[in-house]
mmCIF file of C-alpha atoms in Angstrom:
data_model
loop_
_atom_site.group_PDB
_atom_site.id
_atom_site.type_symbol
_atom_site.label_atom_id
_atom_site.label_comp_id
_atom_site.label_asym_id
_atom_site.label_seq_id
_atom_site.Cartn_x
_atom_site.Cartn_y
_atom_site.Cartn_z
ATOM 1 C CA UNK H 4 63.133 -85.962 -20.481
ATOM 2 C CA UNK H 5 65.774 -88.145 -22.271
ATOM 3 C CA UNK H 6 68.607 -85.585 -21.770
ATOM 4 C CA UNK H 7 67.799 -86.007 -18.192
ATOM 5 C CA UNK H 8 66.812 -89.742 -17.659
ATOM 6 C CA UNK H 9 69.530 -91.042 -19.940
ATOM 7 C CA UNK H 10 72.908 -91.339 -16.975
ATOM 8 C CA UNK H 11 74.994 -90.456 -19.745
ATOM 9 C CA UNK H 12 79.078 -89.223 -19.104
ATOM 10 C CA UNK H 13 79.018 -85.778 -18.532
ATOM 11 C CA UNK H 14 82.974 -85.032 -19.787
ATOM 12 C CA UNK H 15 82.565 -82.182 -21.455
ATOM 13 C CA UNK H 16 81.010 -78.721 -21.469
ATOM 14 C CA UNK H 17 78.239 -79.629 -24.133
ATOM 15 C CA UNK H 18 76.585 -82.637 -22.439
ATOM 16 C CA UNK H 19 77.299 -81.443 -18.934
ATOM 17 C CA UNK H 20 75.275 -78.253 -19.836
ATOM 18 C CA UNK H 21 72.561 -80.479 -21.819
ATOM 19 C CA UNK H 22 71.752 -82.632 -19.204
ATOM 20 C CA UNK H 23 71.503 -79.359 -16.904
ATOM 21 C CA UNK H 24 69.368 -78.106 -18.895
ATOM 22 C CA UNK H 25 67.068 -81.603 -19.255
ATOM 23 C CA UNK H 26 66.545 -81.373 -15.717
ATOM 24 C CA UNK H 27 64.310 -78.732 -16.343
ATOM 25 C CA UNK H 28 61.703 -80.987 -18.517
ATOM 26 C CA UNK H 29 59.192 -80.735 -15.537
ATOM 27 C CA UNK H 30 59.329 -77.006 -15.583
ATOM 28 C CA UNK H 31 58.188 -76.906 -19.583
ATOM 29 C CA UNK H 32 55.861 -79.756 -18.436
ATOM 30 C CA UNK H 33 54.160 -77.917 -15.779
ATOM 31 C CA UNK H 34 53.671 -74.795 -17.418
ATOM 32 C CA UNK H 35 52.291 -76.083 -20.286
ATOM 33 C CA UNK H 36 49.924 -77.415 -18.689
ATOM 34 C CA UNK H 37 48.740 -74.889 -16.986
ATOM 35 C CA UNK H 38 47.925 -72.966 -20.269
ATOM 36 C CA UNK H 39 46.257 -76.237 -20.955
ATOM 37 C CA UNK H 40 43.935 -76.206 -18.217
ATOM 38 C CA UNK H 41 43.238 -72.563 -18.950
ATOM 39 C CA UNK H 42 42.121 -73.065 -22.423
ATOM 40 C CA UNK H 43 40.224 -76.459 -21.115
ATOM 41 C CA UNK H 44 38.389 -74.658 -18.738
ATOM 42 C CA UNK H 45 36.843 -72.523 -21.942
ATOM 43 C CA UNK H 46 34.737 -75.752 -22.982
ATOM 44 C CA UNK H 47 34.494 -77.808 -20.225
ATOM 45 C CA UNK H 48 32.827 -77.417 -16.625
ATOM 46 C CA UNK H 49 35.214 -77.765 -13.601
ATOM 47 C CA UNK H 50 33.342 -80.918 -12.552
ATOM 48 C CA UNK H 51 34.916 -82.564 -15.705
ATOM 49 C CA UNK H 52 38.539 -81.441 -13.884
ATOM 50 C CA UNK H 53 37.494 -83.448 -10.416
ATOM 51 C CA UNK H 54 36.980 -87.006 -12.448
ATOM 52 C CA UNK H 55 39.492 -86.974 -15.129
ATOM 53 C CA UNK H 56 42.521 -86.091 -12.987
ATOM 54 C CA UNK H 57 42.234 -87.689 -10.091
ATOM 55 C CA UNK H 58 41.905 -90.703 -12.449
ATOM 56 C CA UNK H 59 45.222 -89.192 -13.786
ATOM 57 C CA UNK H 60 46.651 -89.031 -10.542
ATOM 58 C CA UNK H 61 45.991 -93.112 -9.754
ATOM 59 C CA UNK H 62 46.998 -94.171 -13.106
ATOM 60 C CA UNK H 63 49.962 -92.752 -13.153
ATOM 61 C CA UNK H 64 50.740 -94.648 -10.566
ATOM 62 C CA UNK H 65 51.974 -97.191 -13.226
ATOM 63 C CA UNK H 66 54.820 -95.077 -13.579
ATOM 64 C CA UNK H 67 56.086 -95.559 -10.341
ATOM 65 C CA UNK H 68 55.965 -98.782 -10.419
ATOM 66 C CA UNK H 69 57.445 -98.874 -14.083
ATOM 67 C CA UNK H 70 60.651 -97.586 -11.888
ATOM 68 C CA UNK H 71 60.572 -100.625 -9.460
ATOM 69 C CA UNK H 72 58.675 -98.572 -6.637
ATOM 70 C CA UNK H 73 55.752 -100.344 -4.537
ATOM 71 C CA UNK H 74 54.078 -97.406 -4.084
ATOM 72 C CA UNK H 75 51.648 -98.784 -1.455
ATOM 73 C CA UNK H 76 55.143 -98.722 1.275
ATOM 74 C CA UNK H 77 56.674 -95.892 -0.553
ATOM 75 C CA UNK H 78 53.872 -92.946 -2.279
ATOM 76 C CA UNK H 79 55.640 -91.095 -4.380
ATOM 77 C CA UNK H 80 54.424 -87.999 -5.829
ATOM 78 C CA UNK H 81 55.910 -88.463 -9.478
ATOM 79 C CA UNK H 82 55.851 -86.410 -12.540
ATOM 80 C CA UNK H 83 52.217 -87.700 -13.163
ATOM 81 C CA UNK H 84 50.655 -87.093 -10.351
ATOM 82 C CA UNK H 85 52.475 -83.668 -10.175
ATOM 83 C CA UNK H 86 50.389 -82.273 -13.243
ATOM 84 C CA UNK H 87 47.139 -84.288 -12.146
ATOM 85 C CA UNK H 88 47.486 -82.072 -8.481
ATOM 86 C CA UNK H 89 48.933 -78.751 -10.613
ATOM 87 C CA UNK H 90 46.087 -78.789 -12.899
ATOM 88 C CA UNK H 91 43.755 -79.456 -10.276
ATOM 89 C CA UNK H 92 44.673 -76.861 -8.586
ATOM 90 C CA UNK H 93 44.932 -74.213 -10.884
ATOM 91 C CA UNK H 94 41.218 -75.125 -12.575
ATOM 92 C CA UNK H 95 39.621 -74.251 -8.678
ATOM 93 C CA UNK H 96 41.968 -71.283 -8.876
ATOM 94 C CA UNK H 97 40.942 -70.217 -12.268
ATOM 95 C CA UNK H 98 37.669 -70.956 -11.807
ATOM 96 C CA UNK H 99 37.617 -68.188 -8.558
ATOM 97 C CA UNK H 100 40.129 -65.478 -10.029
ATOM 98 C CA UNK H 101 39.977 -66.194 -13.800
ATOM 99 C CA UNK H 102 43.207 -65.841 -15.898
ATOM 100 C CA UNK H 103 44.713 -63.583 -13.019
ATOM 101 C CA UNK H 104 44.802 -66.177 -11.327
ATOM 102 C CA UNK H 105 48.408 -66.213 -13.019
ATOM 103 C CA UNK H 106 49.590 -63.431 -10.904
ATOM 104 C CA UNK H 107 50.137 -65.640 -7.882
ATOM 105 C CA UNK H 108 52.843 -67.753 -9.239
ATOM 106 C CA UNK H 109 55.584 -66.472 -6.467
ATOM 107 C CA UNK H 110 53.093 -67.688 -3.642
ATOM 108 C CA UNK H 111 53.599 -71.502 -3.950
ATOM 109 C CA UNK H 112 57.136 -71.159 -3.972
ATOM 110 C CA UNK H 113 57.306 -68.650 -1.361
ATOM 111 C CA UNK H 114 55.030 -70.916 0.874
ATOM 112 C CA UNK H 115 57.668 -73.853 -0.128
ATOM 113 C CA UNK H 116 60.373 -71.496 1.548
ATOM 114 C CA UNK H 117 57.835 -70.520 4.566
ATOM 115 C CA UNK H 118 57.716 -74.463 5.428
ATOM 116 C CA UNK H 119 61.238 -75.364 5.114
ATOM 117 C CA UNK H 120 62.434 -71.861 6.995
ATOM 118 C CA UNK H 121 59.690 -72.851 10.294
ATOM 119 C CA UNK H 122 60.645 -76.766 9.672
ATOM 120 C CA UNK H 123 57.471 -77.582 9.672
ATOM 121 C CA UNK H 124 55.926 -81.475 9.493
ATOM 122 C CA UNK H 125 53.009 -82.360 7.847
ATOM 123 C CA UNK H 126 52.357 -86.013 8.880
ATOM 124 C CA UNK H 127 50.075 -87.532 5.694
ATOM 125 C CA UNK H 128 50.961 -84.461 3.181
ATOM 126 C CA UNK H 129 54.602 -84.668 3.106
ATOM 127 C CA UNK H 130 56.269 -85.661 -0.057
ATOM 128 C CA UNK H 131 52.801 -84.694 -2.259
ATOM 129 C CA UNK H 132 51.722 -81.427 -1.230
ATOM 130 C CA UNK H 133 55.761 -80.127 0.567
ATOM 131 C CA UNK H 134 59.154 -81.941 0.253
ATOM 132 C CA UNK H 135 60.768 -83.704 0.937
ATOM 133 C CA UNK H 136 59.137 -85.154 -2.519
ATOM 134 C CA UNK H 137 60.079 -85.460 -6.105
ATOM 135 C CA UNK H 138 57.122 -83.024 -7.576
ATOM 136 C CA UNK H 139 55.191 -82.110 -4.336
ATOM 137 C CA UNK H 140 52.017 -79.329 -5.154
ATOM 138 C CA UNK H 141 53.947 -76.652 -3.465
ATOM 139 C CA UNK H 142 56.543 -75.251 -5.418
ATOM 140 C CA UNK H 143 56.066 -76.853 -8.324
ATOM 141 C CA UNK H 144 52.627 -75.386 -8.643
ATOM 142 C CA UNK H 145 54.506 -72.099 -9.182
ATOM 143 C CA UNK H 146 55.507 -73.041 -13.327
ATOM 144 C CA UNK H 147 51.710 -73.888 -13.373
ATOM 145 C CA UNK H 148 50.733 -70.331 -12.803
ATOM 146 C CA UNK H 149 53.711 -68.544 -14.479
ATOM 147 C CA UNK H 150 52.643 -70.749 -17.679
ATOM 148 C CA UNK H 151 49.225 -69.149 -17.160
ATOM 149 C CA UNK H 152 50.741 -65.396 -16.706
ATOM 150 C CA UNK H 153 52.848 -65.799 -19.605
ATOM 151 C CA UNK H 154 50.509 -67.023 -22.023
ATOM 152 C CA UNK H 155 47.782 -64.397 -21.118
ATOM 153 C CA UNK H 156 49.872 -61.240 -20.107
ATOM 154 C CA UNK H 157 52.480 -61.074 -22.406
ATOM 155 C CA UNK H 158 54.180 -57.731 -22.223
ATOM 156 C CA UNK H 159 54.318 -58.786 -18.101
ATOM 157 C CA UNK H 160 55.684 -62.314 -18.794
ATOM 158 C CA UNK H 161 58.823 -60.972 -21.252
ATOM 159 C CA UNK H 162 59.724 -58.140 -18.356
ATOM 160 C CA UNK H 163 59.393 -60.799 -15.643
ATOM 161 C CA UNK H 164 61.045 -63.225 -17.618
ATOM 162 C CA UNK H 165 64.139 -60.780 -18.421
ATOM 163 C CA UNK H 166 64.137 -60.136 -14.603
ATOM 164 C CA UNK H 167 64.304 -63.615 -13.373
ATOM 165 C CA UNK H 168 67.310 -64.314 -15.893
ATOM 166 C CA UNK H 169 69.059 -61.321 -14.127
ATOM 167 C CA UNK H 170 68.360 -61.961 -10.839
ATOM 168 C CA UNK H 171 69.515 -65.230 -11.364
ATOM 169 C CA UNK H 172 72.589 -63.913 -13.381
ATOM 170 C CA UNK H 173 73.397 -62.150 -10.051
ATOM 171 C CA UNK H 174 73.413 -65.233 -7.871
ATOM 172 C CA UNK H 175 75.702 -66.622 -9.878
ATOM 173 C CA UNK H 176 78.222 -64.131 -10.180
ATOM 174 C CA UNK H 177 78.222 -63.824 -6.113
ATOM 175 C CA UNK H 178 79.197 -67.923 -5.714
ATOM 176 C CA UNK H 179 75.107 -68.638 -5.165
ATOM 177 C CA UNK H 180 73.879 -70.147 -8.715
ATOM 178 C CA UNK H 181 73.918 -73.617 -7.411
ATOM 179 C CA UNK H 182 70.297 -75.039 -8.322
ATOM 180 C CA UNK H 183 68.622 -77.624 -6.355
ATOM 181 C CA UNK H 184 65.263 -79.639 -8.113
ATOM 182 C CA UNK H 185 63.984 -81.282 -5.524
ATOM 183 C CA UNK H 186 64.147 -79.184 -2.408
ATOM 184 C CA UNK H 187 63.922 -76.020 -4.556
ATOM 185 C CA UNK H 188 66.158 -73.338 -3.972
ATOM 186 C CA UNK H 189 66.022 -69.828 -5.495
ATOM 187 C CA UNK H 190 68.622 -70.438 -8.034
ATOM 188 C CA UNK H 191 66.285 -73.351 -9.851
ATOM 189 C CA UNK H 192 63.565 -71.481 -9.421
ATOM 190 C CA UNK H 193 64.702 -68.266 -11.259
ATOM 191 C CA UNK H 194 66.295 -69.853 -13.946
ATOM 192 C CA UNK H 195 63.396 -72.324 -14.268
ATOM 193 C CA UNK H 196 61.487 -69.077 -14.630
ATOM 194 C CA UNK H 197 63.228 -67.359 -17.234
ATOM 195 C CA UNK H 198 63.783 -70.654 -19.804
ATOM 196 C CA UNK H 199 60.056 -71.201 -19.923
ATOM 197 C CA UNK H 200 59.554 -67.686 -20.278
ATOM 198 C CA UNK H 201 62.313 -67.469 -22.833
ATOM 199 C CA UNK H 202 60.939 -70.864 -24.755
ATOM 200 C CA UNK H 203 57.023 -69.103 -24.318
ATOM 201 C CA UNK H 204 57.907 -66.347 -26.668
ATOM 202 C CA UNK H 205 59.541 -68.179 -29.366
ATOM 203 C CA UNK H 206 55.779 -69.778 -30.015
ATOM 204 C CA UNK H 207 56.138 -67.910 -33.470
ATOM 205 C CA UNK H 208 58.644 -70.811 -34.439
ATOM 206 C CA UNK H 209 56.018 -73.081 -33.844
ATOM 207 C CA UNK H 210 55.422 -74.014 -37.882
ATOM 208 C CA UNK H 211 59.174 -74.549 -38.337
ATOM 209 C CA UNK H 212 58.696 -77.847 -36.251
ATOM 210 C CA UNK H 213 59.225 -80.705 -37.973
ATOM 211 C CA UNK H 214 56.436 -83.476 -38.231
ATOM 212 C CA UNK H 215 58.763 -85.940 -35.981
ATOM 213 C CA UNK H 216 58.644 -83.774 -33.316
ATOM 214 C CA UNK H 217 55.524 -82.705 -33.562
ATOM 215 C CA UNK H 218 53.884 -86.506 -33.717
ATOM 216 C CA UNK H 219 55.894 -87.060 -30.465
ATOM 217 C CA UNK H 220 54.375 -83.925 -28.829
ATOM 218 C CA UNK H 221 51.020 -84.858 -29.748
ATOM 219 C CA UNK H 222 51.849 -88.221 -27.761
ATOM 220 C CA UNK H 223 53.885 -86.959 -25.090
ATOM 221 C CA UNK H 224 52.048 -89.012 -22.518
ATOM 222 C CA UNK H 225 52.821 -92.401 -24.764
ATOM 223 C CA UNK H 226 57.228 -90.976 -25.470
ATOM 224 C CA UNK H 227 57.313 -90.642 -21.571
ATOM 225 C CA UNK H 228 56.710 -94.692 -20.703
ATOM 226 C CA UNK H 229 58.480 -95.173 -24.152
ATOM 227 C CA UNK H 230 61.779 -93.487 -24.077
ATOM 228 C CA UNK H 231 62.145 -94.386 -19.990
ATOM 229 C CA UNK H 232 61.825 -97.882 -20.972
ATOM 230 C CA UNK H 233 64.346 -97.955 -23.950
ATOM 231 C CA UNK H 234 66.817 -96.479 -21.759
ATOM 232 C CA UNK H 235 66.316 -98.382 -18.839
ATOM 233 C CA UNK H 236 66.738 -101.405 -21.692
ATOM 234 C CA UNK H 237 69.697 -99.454 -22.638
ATOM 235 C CA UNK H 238 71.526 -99.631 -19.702
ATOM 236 C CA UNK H 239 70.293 -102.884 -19.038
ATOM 237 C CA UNK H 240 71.957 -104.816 -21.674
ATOM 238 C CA UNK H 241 75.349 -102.532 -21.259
ATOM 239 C CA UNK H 242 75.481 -100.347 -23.716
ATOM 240 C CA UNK H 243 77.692 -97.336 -23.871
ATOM 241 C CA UNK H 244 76.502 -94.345 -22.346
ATOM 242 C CA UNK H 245 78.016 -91.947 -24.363
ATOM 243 C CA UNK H 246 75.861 -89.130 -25.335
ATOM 244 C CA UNK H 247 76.670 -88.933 -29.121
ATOM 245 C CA UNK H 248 74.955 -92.541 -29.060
ATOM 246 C CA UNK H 249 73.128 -92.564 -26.116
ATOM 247 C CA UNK H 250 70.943 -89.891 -27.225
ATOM 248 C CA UNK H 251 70.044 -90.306 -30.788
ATOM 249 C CA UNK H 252 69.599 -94.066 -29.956
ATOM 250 C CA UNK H 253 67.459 -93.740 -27.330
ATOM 251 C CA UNK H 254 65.472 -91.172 -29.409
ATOM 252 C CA UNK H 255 64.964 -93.375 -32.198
ATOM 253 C CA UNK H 256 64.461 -96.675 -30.029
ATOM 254 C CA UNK H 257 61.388 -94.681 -28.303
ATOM 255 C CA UNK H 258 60.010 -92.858 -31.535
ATOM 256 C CA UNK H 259 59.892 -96.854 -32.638
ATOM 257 C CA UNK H 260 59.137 -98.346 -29.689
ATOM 258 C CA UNK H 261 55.618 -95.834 -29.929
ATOM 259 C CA UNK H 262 54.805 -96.071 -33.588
ATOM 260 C CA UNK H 263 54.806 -100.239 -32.969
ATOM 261 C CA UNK H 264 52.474 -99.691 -29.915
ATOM 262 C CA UNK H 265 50.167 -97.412 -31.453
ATOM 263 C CA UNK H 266 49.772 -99.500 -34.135
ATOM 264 C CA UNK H 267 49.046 -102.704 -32.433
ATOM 265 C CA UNK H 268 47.012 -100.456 -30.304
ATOM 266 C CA UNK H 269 44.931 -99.628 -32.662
ATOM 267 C CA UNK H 270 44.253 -103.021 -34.567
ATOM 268 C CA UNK H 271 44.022 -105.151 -30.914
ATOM 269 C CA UNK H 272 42.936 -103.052 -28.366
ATOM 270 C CA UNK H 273 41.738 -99.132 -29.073
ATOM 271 C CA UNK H 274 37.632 -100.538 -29.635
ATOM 272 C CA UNK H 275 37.363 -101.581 -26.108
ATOM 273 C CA UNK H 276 38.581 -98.620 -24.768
ATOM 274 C CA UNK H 277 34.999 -97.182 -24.965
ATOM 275 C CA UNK H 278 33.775 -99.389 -22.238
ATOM 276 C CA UNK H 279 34.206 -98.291 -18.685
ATOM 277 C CA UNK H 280 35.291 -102.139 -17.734
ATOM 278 C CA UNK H 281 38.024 -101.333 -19.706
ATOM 279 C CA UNK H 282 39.221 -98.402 -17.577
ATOM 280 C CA UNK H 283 38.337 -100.877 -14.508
ATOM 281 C CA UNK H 284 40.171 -103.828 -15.342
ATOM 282 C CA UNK H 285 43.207 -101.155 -16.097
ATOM 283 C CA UNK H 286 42.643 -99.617 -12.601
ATOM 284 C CA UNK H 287 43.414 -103.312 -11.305
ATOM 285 C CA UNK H 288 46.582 -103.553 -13.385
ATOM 286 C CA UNK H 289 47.885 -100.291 -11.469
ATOM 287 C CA UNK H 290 47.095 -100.969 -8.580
ATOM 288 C CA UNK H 291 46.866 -104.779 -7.277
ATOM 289 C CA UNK H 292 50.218 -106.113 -8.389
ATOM 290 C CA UNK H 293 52.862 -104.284 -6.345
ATOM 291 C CA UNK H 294 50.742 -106.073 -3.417
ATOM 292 C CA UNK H 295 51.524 -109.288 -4.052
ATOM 293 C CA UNK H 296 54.230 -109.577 -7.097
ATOM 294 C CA UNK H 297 57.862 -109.084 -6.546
ATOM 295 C CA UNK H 298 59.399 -105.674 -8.156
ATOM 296 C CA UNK H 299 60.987 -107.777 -11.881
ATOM 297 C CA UNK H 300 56.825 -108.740 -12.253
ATOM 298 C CA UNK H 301 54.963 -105.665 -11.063
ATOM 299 C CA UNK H 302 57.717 -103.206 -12.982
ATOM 300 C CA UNK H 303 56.757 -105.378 -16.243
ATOM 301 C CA UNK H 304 52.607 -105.290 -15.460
ATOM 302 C CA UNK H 305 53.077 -101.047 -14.558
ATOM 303 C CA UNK H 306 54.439 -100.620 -17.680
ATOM 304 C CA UNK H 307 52.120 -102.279 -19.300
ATOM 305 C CA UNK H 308 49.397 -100.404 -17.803
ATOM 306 C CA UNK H 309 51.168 -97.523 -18.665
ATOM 307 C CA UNK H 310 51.338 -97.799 -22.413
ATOM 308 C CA UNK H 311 47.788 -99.083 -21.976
ATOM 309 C CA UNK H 312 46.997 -95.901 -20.263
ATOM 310 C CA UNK H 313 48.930 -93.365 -22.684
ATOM 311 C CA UNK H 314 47.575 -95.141 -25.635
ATOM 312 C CA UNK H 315 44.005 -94.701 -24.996
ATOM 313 C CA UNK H 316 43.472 -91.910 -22.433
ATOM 314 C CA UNK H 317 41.358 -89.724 -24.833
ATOM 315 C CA UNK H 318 39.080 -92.250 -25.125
ATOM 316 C CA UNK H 319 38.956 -91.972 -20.702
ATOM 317 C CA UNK H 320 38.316 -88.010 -21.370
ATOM 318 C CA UNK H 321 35.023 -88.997 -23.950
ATOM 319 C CA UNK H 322 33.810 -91.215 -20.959
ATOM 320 C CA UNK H 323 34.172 -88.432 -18.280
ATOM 321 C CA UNK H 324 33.005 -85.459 -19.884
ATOM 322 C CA UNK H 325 29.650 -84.396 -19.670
ATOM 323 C CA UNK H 326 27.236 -85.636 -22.427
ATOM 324 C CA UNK H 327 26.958 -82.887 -25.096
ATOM 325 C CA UNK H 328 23.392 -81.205 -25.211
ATOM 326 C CA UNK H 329 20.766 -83.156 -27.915
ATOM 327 C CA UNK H 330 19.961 -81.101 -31.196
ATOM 328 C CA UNK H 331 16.761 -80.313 -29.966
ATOM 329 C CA UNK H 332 17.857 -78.844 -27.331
ATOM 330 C CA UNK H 333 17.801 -74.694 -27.792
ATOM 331 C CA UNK H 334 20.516 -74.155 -25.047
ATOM 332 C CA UNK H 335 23.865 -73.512 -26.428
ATOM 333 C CA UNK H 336 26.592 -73.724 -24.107
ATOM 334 C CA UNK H 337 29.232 -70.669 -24.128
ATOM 335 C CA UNK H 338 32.166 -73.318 -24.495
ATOM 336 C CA UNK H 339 31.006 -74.271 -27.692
ATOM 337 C CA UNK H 340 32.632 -71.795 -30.242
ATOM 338 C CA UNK H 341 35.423 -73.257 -28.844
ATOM 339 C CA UNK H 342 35.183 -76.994 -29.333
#
């Protein structure tokens, strides 16, 4: 996310290859979270999926209009409500087809081509379910699935995975390795394939991460408001964006920037968080100001909301998940060995 957000000077081989690569966040992102939603789906019922992330999906929103966009003239299908749609989607898929559900990962890509080959329009669904878009459903449901494939069917993921790379490999050496994000071409697509693939099998590294990193994946949510504003602050004020001080600045800016908020978090605001008025008054902050503040307000209140959001979202999954059986009860649900 930084490599890619920061707008650093690309002079060199290193941090023109680095950003490249950073452009890719959404990929790791996306298939993440579909292993996510896979091992979700082993404790709680899908009717827990259709609450908490369309609730995602609106306040997220806060996002967009943490970039200066009035969403209400201009929807946007950001990064946010990409993975609210994504895991949406794959929960109703894995709830029909189970874990092979992962097996159709080609289709929403291949349905992305399909559209933009027959030039198709789709008044009301362009830009959140087909490009033009930043994150539309289809392709980017794709790294969903192939998260889901490669977490479950491992042998399969590493040969896919080593095919990809090739294929792309071969694209590049006839003049055709040009990858486009946001209209998604075959190029991004096959090499998005093959780093999460690679990155999926070096999960045995996992205890050599250090407890930095692994704090800031625990609040990824919280570092994503937190390291856009610090660069955005960044380049406000002029600083140099050169990537041997871009980066490491911006890093530790945001690392701060979340340890301060958490903390006053937790000592202001974290006990009413339990109260659905609350999660109502929040819902107001998203959505009311872009209709009658001017962008320098409504950007301040949406970020706002946003750390207000990341901060305390758990506390939204407690209120939306189904009450937990009494101890009287005899039932035991199946989920439970797994809580």
């Amino acid at each position: 996310m930084l490599l890619a957000h920061s707008h650093v000077e690309t002079r060199n081989f290193l941090s023109h290859y680095a950003v490249f690569v950073g452009t890719f966040a959404p990929v790791f992102f996306f298939g993440v979270s579909g292993v996510t939603t896979l091992l979700q789906l082993a404790s709680r019922p899908l009717n827990y999926f259709l609450i908490f992330y369309p609730l995602l999906f609106v306040y997220g929103f806060s996002f967009n209009g943490a970039k200066g966009v009035n969403f209400w003239q201009e929807p946007q299908c950001e990064v946010i409500q990409g993975i609210a749609l994504g895991i949406l989607a794959s929960a109703l898929l894995l709830s029909r087809f189970g874990e092979k559900a992962g097996f159709s990962f080609l289709l929403p890509f291949l349905l992305h081509l399909g559209v933009k080959k027959l030039g198709l329009s789709l008044p009301g669904v362009t830009g959140f379910l087909f490009p033009p878009g930043i994150f539309p459903l289809f392709p980017w449901l794709s790294f969903f699935l192939w998260g889901i494939l490669c977490y479950r069917y491992r042998t399969l993921g590493l040969i896919l995975t080593v095919a990809a790379g090739t294929a792309y490999s071969l694209l590049v050496l006839t003049g055709h390795g040009h990858c486009e994000k946001w209209d998604m071409n075959s190029a991004f697509f096959l090499l998005g394939l093959s780093l999460y693939g690679s990155l999926a099998f070096l999960d045995r590294l996992a205890p050599l991460i250090p407890d930095w990193l692994n704090y800031l994946g625990r609040r990824s949510l919280l570092f994503f408001y937190a390291h856009y504003l610090v660069l955005q602050g960044w380049r406000g004020v002029g600083l140099p964006l050169v990537p041997a001080l871009t980066w490491p600045g911006a890093l530790a800016g945001a690392v701060l920037l979340c340890w301060l908020v958490e903390k006053l978090n937790s000592l202001f605001i974290a006990r009413f968080s339990s109260y659905i008025w609350f999660w109502i008054f929040l819902l107001a902050l998203v959505l009311l100001p872009p209709l009658f503040l001017p962008p320098a307000i409504f950007t301040a209140t949406s970020y706002l909301s946003g750390f207000l959001f990341a901060l305390n979202y758990r506390q939204l999954h407690q209120l939306v998940s189904p009450k937990p059986p009494s101890l009287s009860s005899p039932q035991i649900d199946a989920g439970d060995r797994f809580c």
